[in-house]
Coordinates of C-alpha atoms in Angstrom, one line a residue:
M18 CA -12.3 -58.3 63.0
E19 CA -11.4 -61.9 62.8
T20 CA -9.9 -63.3 59.7
T21 CA -10.9 -66.8 58.7
P22 CA -8.7 -69.2 56.8
M23 CA -10.7 -68.7 53.7
N24 CA -10.3 -64.9 53.8
K25 CA -6.5 -65.4 54.2
Q26 CA -6.6 -67.4 51.0
V27 CA -8.4 -64.7 49.1
V28 CA -6.0 -61.9 50.2
A29 CA -3.0 -64.2 49.3
E30 CA -4.5 -64.8 45.8
G31 CA -5.1 -61.0 45.3
N32 CA -1.5 -60.2 46.2
D33 CA -0.2 -62.8 43.8
R34 CA -2.3 -61.3 40.9
S35 CA -1.1 -57.7 41.7
N36 CA 2.5 -58.8 41.6
T37 CA 1.9 -60.6 38.3
A38 CA 0.3 -57.5 36.7
A39 CA 3.1 -55.2 37.9
R40 CA 5.7 -57.5 36.4
S41 CA 3.8 -57.6 33.1
I42 CA 3.3 -53.8 32.8
S43 CA 7.0 -53.1 32.8
S44 CA 7.4 -53.8 29.0
D45 CA 5.3 -53.3 25.9
E46 CA 6.1 -56.6 24.2
V47 CA 6.1 -60.0 25.9
D48 CA 8.7 -62.7 25.2
P49 CA 6.8 -65.6 23.6
S50 CA 9.1 -68.2 25.2
T51 CA 8.2 -67.2 28.8
S52 CA 4.5 -66.2 28.3
E53 CA 1.6 -68.4 29.1
T54 CA -1.3 -69.0 26.8
T55 CA -4.4 -66.9 27.2
A56 CA -6.7 -69.8 27.9
T57 CA -4.5 -71.1 30.7
R58 CA -4.3 -67.6 32.3
E59 CA -8.1 -67.2 32.2
E60 CA -8.6 -70.6 33.9
E61 CA -6.2 -69.6 36.7
N62 CA -8.0 -66.3 37.0
D63 CA -11.4 -68.1 37.4
K64 CA -10.2 -70.2 40.3
P65 CA -9.7 -67.4 42.9
K66 CA -13.2 -66.1 42.0
E67 CA -14.8 -69.4 43.0
Q68 CA -12.7 -69.7 46.1
S69 CA -13.4 -66.2 47.1
M70 CA -17.1 -66.5 46.6
D71 CA -17.1 -69.8 48.5
G72 CA -15.0 -68.3 51.2
I73 CA -17.4 -65.3 51.6
S74 CA -20.5 -67.7 51.7
T75 CA -18.8 -70.0 54.3
N76 CA -17.7 -67.0 56.3
G77 CA -21.1 -65.6 56.4
A78 CA -22.7 -68.9 57.4
S79 CA -20.1 -69.5 60.1
S80 CA -20.6 -66.1 61.7
T81 CA -24.4 -66.6 61.7
D82 CA -24.1 -70.0 63.5
D83 CA -21.6 -68.7 66.1
D84 CA -23.4 -65.6 67.3
L85 CA -26.8 -64.5 65.8
G86 CA -27.4 -61.9 68.5
N87 CA -24.1 -60.0 68.2
D88 CA -24.9 -57.1 65.7
E89 CA -21.5 -55.5 66.0
E90 CA -19.5 -58.6 64.9
S91 CA -22.0 -59.1 62.0
S92 CA -21.4 -55.5 60.7
E93 CA -17.6 -55.9 60.8
D94 CA -17.8 -59.1 58.8
S95 CA -20.0 -57.5 56.1
D96 CA -17.6 -54.5 55.6
S97 CA -14.7 -56.8 55.3
S98 CA -16.4 -58.8 52.6
V99 CA -17.2 -55.6 50.5
E100 CA -13.6 -54.4 50.7
D101 CA -12.3 -57.9 49.7
M102 CA -14.7 -57.9 46.7
A103 CA -13.5 -54.3 45.5
T104 CA -9.9 -55.3 45.8
E105 CA -10.5 -58.5 43.9
D106 CA -12.4 -56.6 41.1
C107 CA -9.6 -54.1 40.6
T108 CA -7.0 -56.8 40.6
D109 CA -9.0 -58.9 38.2
R110 CA -9.4 -56.0 35.7
L111 CA -5.7 -55.4 35.9
A112 CA -5.0 -59.0 35.2
K113 CA -7.4 -59.0 32.3
A114 CA -5.7 -55.9 30.8
V115 CA -2.3 -57.5 31.1
S116 CA -3.7 -60.6 29.5
H117 CA -5.1 -58.7 26.5
K118 CA -1.9 -56.8 26.1
E119 CA 0.2 -60.0 26.0
E120 CA -2.3 -61.5 23.6
G121 CA -2.0 -58.3 21.4
N122 CA 1.8 -58.6 21.5
T123 CA 1.6 -62.2 20.3
F124 CA -0.8 -61.2 17.4
F125 CA 1.4 -58.3 16.5
K126 CA 4.6 -60.5 16.2
S127 CA 2.7 -62.9 14.0
G128 CA 1.6 -60.0 11.7
D129 CA -2.2 -60.2 12.5
L130 CA -2.7 -56.5 13.0
E131 CA -6.5 -56.7 13.1
K132 CA -6.5 -59.1 16.1
A133 CA -3.7 -57.2 17.8
G134 CA -5.6 -53.9 17.6
R135 CA -8.7 -55.7 19.0
S136 CA -6.7 -57.1 22.0
Y137 CA -5.2 -53.7 22.8
R138 CA -8.6 -52.0 22.7
R139 CA -10.1 -54.7 25.0
G140 CA -7.2 -54.2 27.4
A141 CA -7.8 -50.4 27.5
A142 CA -11.5 -51.0 28.0
A143 CA -10.8 -53.3 30.9
L144 CA -9.1 -50.3 32.7
K145 CA -12.0 -48.0 32.0
G146 CA -13.0 -46.2 35.2
L147 CA -9.7 -46.9 37.0
N148 CA -8.1 -43.7 35.8
E149 CA -10.9 -41.1 35.7
N150 CA -9.5 -37.6 35.4
N151 CA -6.0 -39.2 35.4
T152 CA -6.3 -40.1 39.1
G153 CA -5.3 -43.8 38.8
D154 CA -2.3 -45.4 40.5
D155 CA 1.0 -45.8 38.8
Q156 CA 0.3 -49.4 37.7
V157 CA -3.0 -48.5 36.0
R158 CA -1.5 -45.4 34.2
S159 CA 1.6 -47.3 33.1
L160 CA -0.5 -50.2 31.7
L161 CA -2.9 -47.8 30.0
L162 CA 0.0 -45.9 28.3
S163 CA 1.5 -49.1 27.0
L164 CA -1.8 -50.3 25.6
Q165 CA -2.5 -47.0 23.8
T166 CA 0.9 -46.5 22.4
N167 CA 0.8 -50.1 21.0
L168 CA -2.6 -49.5 19.6
S169 CA -1.3 -46.3 17.9
M170 CA 1.5 -48.3 16.3
V171 CA -1.0 -50.9 15.0
C172 CA -3.1 -48.1 13.5
L173 CA 0.0 -46.7 11.8
K174 CA 0.8 -50.1 10.3
Q175 CA -2.8 -50.4 9.0
G176 CA -2.7 -46.9 7.4
K177 CA -5.2 -45.4 9.8
H178 CA -3.2 -42.3 10.4
A179 CA -6.0 -40.1 11.9
M180 CA -6.9 -42.9 14.4
S181 CA -3.3 -43.4 15.3
R182 CA -2.9 -39.7 16.0
D183 CA -6.1 -39.7 18.2
V184 CA -5.0 -42.7 20.2
A185 CA -1.5 -41.2 20.8
S186 CA -3.2 -38.0 22.0
K187 CA -5.2 -40.0 24.6
A188 CA -1.9 -41.5 25.8
L189 CA -0.5 -38.0 26.2
D190 CA -3.5 -37.1 28.2
V191 CA -2.3 -39.7 30.7
D192 CA 1.4 -38.6 30.5
A193 CA 2.3 -35.5 28.5
R194 CA 6.0 -36.3 28.6
N195 CA 5.7 -39.8 27.2
V196 CA 8.3 -39.9 24.4
K197 CA 6.8 -42.9 22.7
A198 CA 3.3 -41.3 22.5
L199 CA 4.9 -38.1 21.1
Y200 CA 6.8 -40.1 18.5
R201 CA 3.7 -42.0 17.5
R202 CA 1.6 -38.9 17.0
A203 CA 4.4 -37.1 15.1
V204 CA 4.6 -40.0 12.7
A205 CA 0.9 -40.0 12.1
N206 CA 0.9 -36.2 11.5
R207 CA 3.8 -36.6 9.0
K208 CA 1.8 -39.3 7.2
M209 CA -1.1 -36.8 6.9
G210 CA 1.1 -34.0 5.6
D211 CA 1.0 -31.9 8.8
F212 CA 4.7 -31.3 9.1
D213 CA 4.5 -28.4 11.5
K214 CA 2.7 -30.4 14.2
A215 CA 4.9 -33.4 13.6
R216 CA 8.0 -31.3 14.1
T217 CA 6.6 -29.8 17.3
D218 CA 5.9 -33.2 18.8
L219 CA 9.4 -34.5 17.9
K220 CA 11.1 -31.4 19.4
N221 CA 9.2 -32.0 22.7
A222 CA 10.2 -35.6 22.6
L223 CA 13.9 -34.7 22.3
M224 CA 13.4 -32.3 25.2
W225 CA 12.7 -35.3 27.5
D226 CA 15.0 -37.8 25.7
P227 CA 17.8 -36.0 23.8
N228 CA 19.5 -39.2 22.8
N229 CA 16.5 -40.9 21.2
T230 CA 17.8 -42.0 17.7
A231 CA 14.3 -42.8 16.4
V232 CA 13.1 -39.3 17.1
K233 CA 16.1 -37.8 15.4
R234 CA 15.6 -40.1 12.3
E235 CA 12.0 -38.9 12.1
L236 CA 13.1 -35.3 12.2
V237 CA 15.4 -36.0 9.3
S238 CA 12.7 -37.7 7.3
I239 CA 10.4 -34.7 7.8
K240 CA 13.1 -32.3 6.6
K241 CA 13.6 -34.5 3.5
E242 CA 9.9 -34.6 2.7
V243 CA 9.5 -30.9 3.1
D244 CA 12.5 -30.2 0.8
A245 CA 11.1 -32.7 -1.7
E246 CA 7.7 -30.9 -1.7
K247 CA 9.4 -27.5 -2.2
K248 CA 11.5 -28.8 -5.0
R249 CA 8.4 -30.3 -6.7
Q250 CA 6.6 -27.0 -6.4
R251 CA 9.6 -25.1 -7.9
D252 CA 9.8 -27.6 -10.8
A253 CA 6.1 -27.2 -11.4
Y254 CA 6.4 -23.4 -11.5
K255 CA 9.4 -23.6 -13.7
S256 CA 7.6 -25.8 -16.2
V257 CA 4.7 -23.4 -16.3
F258 CA 6.8 -20.3 -16.8
S259 CA 9.1 -22.1 -19.3
K260 CA 6.0 -23.1 -21.4
S261 CA 4.6 -19.6 -21.3
S262 CA 7.9 -18.0 -22.1
S263 CA 8.6 -20.4 -24.9
S264 CA 5.1 -19.8 -26.3
L265 CA 5.7 -16.0 -26.2
Y266 CA 9.0 -16.5 -27.8
D267 CA 7.5 -18.6 -30.6
D268 CA 4.8 -16.0 -31.2
K269 CA 7.4 -13.2 -31.5
E270 CA 9.5 -15.3 -33.8
E271 CA 6.5 -16.1 -36.0
E272 CA 5.5 -12.4 -36.1
K273 CA 9.1 -11.5 -37.0
K274 CA 9.0 -14.0 -39.9
Q275 CA 5.7 -12.7 -41.2
K276 CA 7.1 -9.1 -41.2
E277 CA 10.2 -10.2 -43.1
L278 CA 8.1 -12.1 -45.6
K279 CA 5.8 -9.1 -46.2
K280 CA 8.8 -6.9 -46.5
K281 CA 10.3 -9.2 -49.1
E282 CA 7.1 -9.4 -51.1
K283 CA 6.7 -5.6 -51.0
E284 CA 10.3 -5.2 -52.3
K285 CA 9.7 -7.7 -55.0
A286 CA 6.5 -6.0 -56.1
E287 CA 8.3 -2.6 -56.1
K288 CA 11.1 -4.1 -58.3
E289 CA 8.5 -5.5 -60.7
A290 CA 6.7 -2.2 -60.9
L291 CA 9.9 -0.3 -61.5
K292 CA 10.9 -2.8 -64.2
K293 CA 7.6 -2.3 -66.0
R294 CA 7.8 1.5 -65.5
K295 CA 11.3 1.5 -67.2
M296 CA 10.0 -0.6 -70.1
R297 CA 7.3 2.0 -70.6
W298 CA 9.9 4.8 -70.5
E299 CA 12.0 2.9 -73.1
D300 CA 8.9 2.6 -75.4
E301 CA 8.3 6.3 -75.0
C302 CA 11.8 7.1 -76.0
V303 CA 11.6 4.8 -79.1
S304 CA 8.3 6.5 -80.1
R305 CA 9.9 9.9 -79.8
M306 CA 12.9 8.9 -81.8
S307 CA 10.6 7.6 -84.6
K308 CA 9.0 11.0 -84.7
S309 CA 12.4 12.7 -84.8
E310 CA 11.8 14.2 -81.3
P311 CA 14.5 14.4 -78.7
A312 CA 14.6 11.6 -76.1
I313 CA 13.6 12.3 -72.5
T314 CA 15.4 11.3 -69.3
Y315 CA 13.8 8.8 -67.0
E316 CA 13.5 11.3 -64.2
D317 CA 11.6 13.8 -66.3
W318 CA 9.4 11.1 -67.7
D319 CA 8.7 9.6 -64.3
K320 CA 7.8 13.1 -62.9
A321 CA 5.4 13.7 -65.8
E322 CA 3.8 10.3 -65.4
K323 CA 3.3 10.8 -61.7
K324 CA 1.6 14.1 -62.4
K325 CA -0.7 12.4 -64.9
E326 CA -1.5 9.6 -62.5
K327 CA -2.2 12.1 -59.7
E328 CA -4.5 14.1 -62.0
S329 CA -6.3 11.0 -63.2
K330 CA -6.7 9.8 -59.7
E331 CA -8.2 13.1 -58.5
A332 CA -10.5 13.1 -61.5
A333 CA -11.7 9.6 -60.8
E334 CA -12.3 10.6 -57.1
K335 CA -14.3 13.6 -58.2
E336 CA -16.4 11.5 -60.6
K337 CA -17.0 9.0 -57.9
K338 CA -18.0 11.7 -55.4
K339 CA -20.2 13.3 -58.0
A340 CA -21.9 10.0 -58.7
K341 CA -22.4 9.4 -55.1
Q342 CA -24.0 12.8 -54.6
A343 CA -26.3 12.3 -57.5
Q344 CA -27.3 8.9 -56.1
E345 CA -28.1 10.5 -52.8
E346 CA -30.0 13.3 -54.4
R347 CA -32.1 10.8 -56.3
R348 CA -32.8 8.9 -53.1
R349 CA -33.8 12.1 -51.3
I350 CA -36.2 13.1 -54.1
E351 CA -37.7 9.7 -54.0
R352 CA -38.2 9.9 -50.2
L353 CA -39.8 13.4 -50.5
K354 CA -42.1 12.1 -53.2
Q355 CA -43.1 9.2 -51.1
V356 CA -43.8 11.5 -48.1
E357 CA -45.9 13.9 -50.3
D358 CA -47.9 11.0 -51.7
K359 CA -48.6 9.8 -48.1
E360 CA -49.6 13.4 -47.1
D361 CA -51.9 13.7 -50.1
D362 CA -53.5 10.4 -49.3
A363 CA -53.9 11.5 -45.6
D364 CA -55.4 14.9 -46.7
D365 CA -57.9 13.1 -49.0
S366 CA -58.8 10.7 -46.3
D367 CA -59.2 13.6 -43.7
E368 CA -61.5 15.5 -46.1
E369 CA -63.6 12.4 -46.7
V370 CA -63.9 11.9 -42.9
L371 CA -64.9 15.5 -42.4
K372 CA -67.5 15.3 -45.1
Q373 CA -68.8 12.1 -43.6
M374 CA -68.8 13.7 -40.1
N375 CA -70.6 16.9 -41.3
G376 CA -73.1 14.8 -43.0
S377 CA -73.7 12.3 -40.2
L378 CA -72.8 14.0 -36.9
R379 CA -74.7 16.7 -35.2
G380 CA -73.3 19.7 -33.3
Y381 CA -70.9 21.0 -36.0
K382 CA -71.3 24.0 -38.3
K383 CA -69.3 26.0 -40.8
T384 CA -68.3 29.6 -40.2
S385 CA -68.3 32.4 -42.7
D386 CA -64.7 31.8 -43.6
G387 CA -65.3 28.1 -44.3
R388 CA -64.0 26.7 -41.1
T389 CA -65.7 23.8 -39.4
T390 CA -66.3 24.4 -35.7
S391 CA -68.7 23.3 -32.9
Y392 CA -72.2 24.4 -32.7
F393 CA -71.5 26.4 -29.5
H394 CA -69.0 28.7 -31.2
N395 CA -70.3 32.3 -31.3
E396 CA -69.2 34.3 -34.3
L397 CA -69.4 38.0 -33.7
T398 CA -70.9 40.3 -36.3
N399 CA -69.4 43.5 -37.4
E400 CA -71.8 45.6 -35.3
A401 CA -70.9 43.6 -32.2
K402 CA -67.2 44.1 -32.9
A403 CA -67.6 47.8 -33.3
L404 CA -69.4 48.0 -30.0
I405 CA -66.8 46.1 -28.1
G406 CA -63.8 47.8 -29.5
D407 CA -60.1 46.7 -29.6
I408 CA -59.7 43.9 -27.1
A409 CA -56.2 42.8 -28.1
P410 CA -53.7 42.5 -25.1
K411 CA -51.4 45.5 -24.5
R412 CA -48.3 46.1 -22.5
L413 CA -48.6 47.7 -19.1
G414 CA -47.9 51.4 -19.2
E415 CA -49.3 51.7 -22.7
A416 CA -52.8 53.2 -22.7
S417 CA -55.1 54.3 -25.5
S418 CA -55.9 58.0 -26.0
D419 CA -59.3 57.7 -24.4
V420 CA -58.0 56.0 -21.2
K421 CA -57.1 58.4 -18.4
V422 CA -53.9 57.3 -16.4
V423 CA -54.0 58.2 -12.8
P424 CA -50.5 58.8 -11.4
A425 CA -49.4 56.9 -8.3
A426 CA -49.4 58.8 -5.1
S427 CA -45.7 58.1 -4.6
S428 CA -43.1 56.5 -6.8
R429 CA -40.7 54.2 -5.1
L430 CA -37.6 52.5 -6.6
G431 CA -38.0 48.9 -7.0
E432 CA -41.8 48.9 -7.5
S433 CA -43.1 48.3 -11.0
A434 CA -46.3 49.7 -12.4
W435 CA -48.3 46.6 -11.7
N436 CA -47.2 46.4 -8.1
Q437 CA -48.1 49.9 -6.8
A438 CA -49.6 48.2 -3.7
G439 CA -46.1 46.9 -2.8
T440 CA -47.3 43.3 -1.9
W441 CA -44.4 41.3 -3.3
E442 CA -41.9 41.8 -6.1
E443 CA -38.4 40.4 -6.6
R444 CA -35.8 41.7 -9.0
D445 CA -32.6 39.9 -10.2
T446 CA -29.6 42.0 -9.3
T447 CA -26.8 39.4 -9.8
E448 CA -25.0 41.2 -12.6
W449 CA -24.7 44.6 -10.7
C450 CA -23.9 42.9 -7.4
T451 CA -21.2 40.7 -9.0
E452 CA -19.4 43.6 -10.6
T453 CA -19.7 45.7 -7.4
L454 CA -18.3 42.9 -5.2
K455 CA -15.3 42.4 -7.5
T456 CA -14.6 46.2 -7.4
R457 CA -14.7 46.3 -3.7
L458 CA -12.6 43.2 -3.2
K459 CA -9.9 44.6 -5.5
E460 CA -9.7 47.6 -3.2
S461 CA -8.6 45.4 -0.2
M462 CA -5.2 46.5 1.2
A463 CA -3.3 46.4 4.5
V464 CA 0.0 48.1 5.4
S465 CA 2.4 47.4 8.3
G466 CA 5.7 49.3 8.1
P467 CA 7.3 48.5 4.7
C468 CA 5.0 45.5 4.2
I469 CA 2.0 46.0 1.9
A470 CA -0.6 43.3 1.2
L471 CA -3.0 43.8 -1.6
V472 CA -5.3 41.8 -3.9
K473 CA -3.7 40.9 -7.2
E474 CA -6.7 39.3 -8.9
V475 CA -10.3 38.4 -8.1
K476 CA -10.3 35.0 -9.7
D477 CA -13.8 33.5 -9.2
V478 CA -17.1 35.1 -8.0
N479 CA -19.9 32.6 -8.0
G480 CA -23.4 33.2 -6.7
E481 CA -26.5 35.3 -7.2
A482 CA -28.3 38.3 -5.7
S483 CA -31.7 39.8 -5.8
F484 CA -33.8 42.7 -4.4
A485 CA -37.3 42.0 -3.1
V486 CA -40.1 44.1 -1.8
A487 CA -42.7 42.4 0.4
S488 CA -45.5 44.4 2.0
G489 CA -43.6 47.6 1.6
K490 CA -40.4 46.1 3.2
K491 CA -37.2 45.9 1.3
K492 CA -35.0 42.7 1.4
Y493 CA -31.4 42.5 0.0
I494 CA -30.6 38.9 -0.7
F495 CA -27.2 37.7 -1.9
D496 CA -25.1 34.5 -1.6
Y497 CA -21.6 34.4 -3.1
S498 CA -18.3 32.5 -2.8
T499 CA -15.1 33.9 -4.2
K500 CA -11.4 33.3 -4.5
L501 CA -8.7 36.1 -4.4
K502 CA -5.0 36.1 -5.3
F503 CA -2.9 38.3 -3.1
E504 CA 0.7 39.4 -2.8
V505 CA 2.8 40.8 0.1
M506 CA 5.5 43.3 -1.0
N507 CA 8.4 45.0 0.7
S508 CA 8.4 48.6 -0.4
E509 CA 12.0 49.1 0.7
A510 CA 13.4 46.3 -1.5
E511 CA 15.1 47.3 -4.7
D512 CA 15.0 44.1 -6.9
D513 CA 12.3 41.5 -6.1
N514 CA 10.0 43.3 -3.7
I515 CA 7.4 40.4 -3.6
I516 CA 8.2 38.5 -0.4
A517 CA 5.1 36.3 -0.2
G518 CA 1.8 35.4 -2.0
G519 CA -1.1 33.1 -2.0
S520 CA -4.9 32.9 -2.2
I521 CA -7.9 33.7 0.0
I522 CA -11.2 31.9 -0.3
L523 CA -14.5 33.3 1.0
H524 CA -16.9 30.4 1.1
D525 CA -19.9 32.2 2.4
V526 CA -20.5 35.8 1.5
S527 CA -24.2 35.8 2.3
S528 CA -26.9 38.1 3.5
T529 CA -27.5 35.6 6.4
V530 CA -24.0 36.2 7.8
E531 CA -23.6 39.0 10.4
E532 CA -21.5 42.0 9.4
G533 CA -17.8 41.4 9.6
N534 CA -18.1 37.7 10.5
Y535 CA -17.2 36.2 7.0
D536 CA -14.9 33.1 7.1
V537 CA -11.5 33.7 5.4
E538 CA -9.4 30.7 4.3
I539 CA -5.8 31.6 3.5
S540 CA -3.4 29.3 1.6
W541 CA 0.2 30.2 0.7
K542 CA 1.8 29.7 -2.7
K543 CA 5.0 31.5 -1.8
R544 CA 5.6 31.3 1.9
P545 CA 7.2 34.3 3.7
P546 CA 10.8 34.0 4.8
S547 CA 11.3 33.0 8.4
G548 CA 12.5 35.6 10.8
D549 CA 11.7 38.6 8.6
K550 CA 13.3 41.7 10.0
Y551 CA 10.4 44.1 9.1
C552 CA 7.2 42.3 10.3
D553 CA 5.6 38.9 11.1
I554 CA 4.1 38.4 7.7
I555 CA 1.9 35.4 8.6
S556 CA 0.1 37.2 11.5
F557 CA 0.0 40.4 9.4
V558 CA -1.9 38.6 6.6
Q559 CA -4.1 36.6 8.9
D560 CA -5.1 39.6 11.0
D561 CA -4.7 42.9 9.2
F562 CA -5.2 41.8 5.6
A563 CA -8.1 39.4 6.4
S564 CA -9.8 42.2 8.3
A565 CA -9.4 44.5 5.2
V566 CA -11.0 41.9 3.0
R567 CA -14.0 41.6 5.4
T568 CA -14.3 45.4 5.4
S569 CA -14.5 45.3 1.6
V570 CA -17.4 42.9 1.8
D571 CA -19.1 45.2 4.3
N572 CA -18.7 48.1 1.8
F573 CA -20.3 46.0 -0.9
V574 CA -23.3 45.4 1.3
R575 CA -23.7 49.1 2.0
D576 CA -23.4 49.8 -1.8
F577 CA -26.1 47.3 -2.4
N578 CA -28.5 48.8 0.2
G579 CA -27.8 52.3 -1.0
H580 CA -28.3 51.6 -4.7
Y581 CA -31.7 49.9 -4.2
S582 CA -33.0 52.2 -1.4

């Protein structure tokens, strides 16, 4: 592909702009003495655009005039023009971002934070699309980092701590090891009170730059703020507890003062009463002396006076009680009188109503004994009563002399006189079965060598039993639960022959359980000694003695069936 003089000029201008952008990216802040004004830079940036566009137009016209029939040369010229335009667009956006950054630095130095933040945002917006998914070249990434960290600083100065944190996080998305971005985000987190996140960012920054004094100072500031917050909380707790404790102390002191005051008043009253009492004793002595009677000691006089006071007090209480009883009796009599008056009034009204009903309503009549009854009531005459005879109910088994009793063909136990057919009858046998079961359980015993296990006490027998006859078939129904206390003794021991003991619980002694399959639950109160030389007591109780208890239950069942056979 041929390169025209105009294309050479465009490429030269693009290279000059790239070099200028690279030099400007190297620092965050620009020296005002060496920087150009924004307006001058924009004018210079416009000139290459015009030249480039002119060059492309001229180049296109020239190629058309030289050879209209050569398609291959025309295609090559078109591709070259597109590449030049893309290179020029990227370079131009970099130049604009650099310009906005320098402009923002100028505003920042003059203290105009609002305009500085706006310039940094415009610079970052100019680079939009050049670093998608963090795939831009080093110049783009470096410039984008510088713009975002500067914008984060501006937001901190403006008090927009959340925005400063978010902008610094975007910078860290470009370079996670950027110390300045970590520092900015840590300061923003500290301002918002999130000391843990701030401390984490500062530690990461020190990992990449151990000698950074600003990061170290920020760590010290965080520690001071955390300590100050803890001290403030401690002081607040102390003030609360001191107030509550002082309040409790004041209450106790006040209560103590009140008790002492009451005690003094009581002592004063007792002294006054004693003084008056002695004056009365002195008057009594003077009265006795005037009557030529012997004087009396204060102790004897005081004893007699207390006796009199007690008797008078008891008499007063009796009078009071008697008056109260009399008052209650009067009230009771009055209430009874009121009730009687109401009943009399009700009886009078009822009689009047009946009279009115008898006179006005049909279907009622009076019997021979004066009772009012319905018209359909049939009153028997004496002749009718004699014909019918005694129709009063009588107990079964009792018969009049003129009634012939036919004896049953067979008398079976468990069938009453009214159930000779044997259809259904049930009898409660709980009392007999309970006593029989207790007796049988007390007989439970097992022996193995010198070891003897037996029932000491049948503690609880709960349940019920009954005997039923249905269609001539007998049914023995019972359902019990019981608890036994047992002991295991050594017959060869001389002193303490009880070597173990505990309790057995039978939860389900029921007619629904098959013979010998009753559950036995064993618990130990006194466990057997380990390594007994005579027998294995635990297996002896669980096997032999438990089997003896089940046999006792089976004996009870046989007794039950035999008694009601």
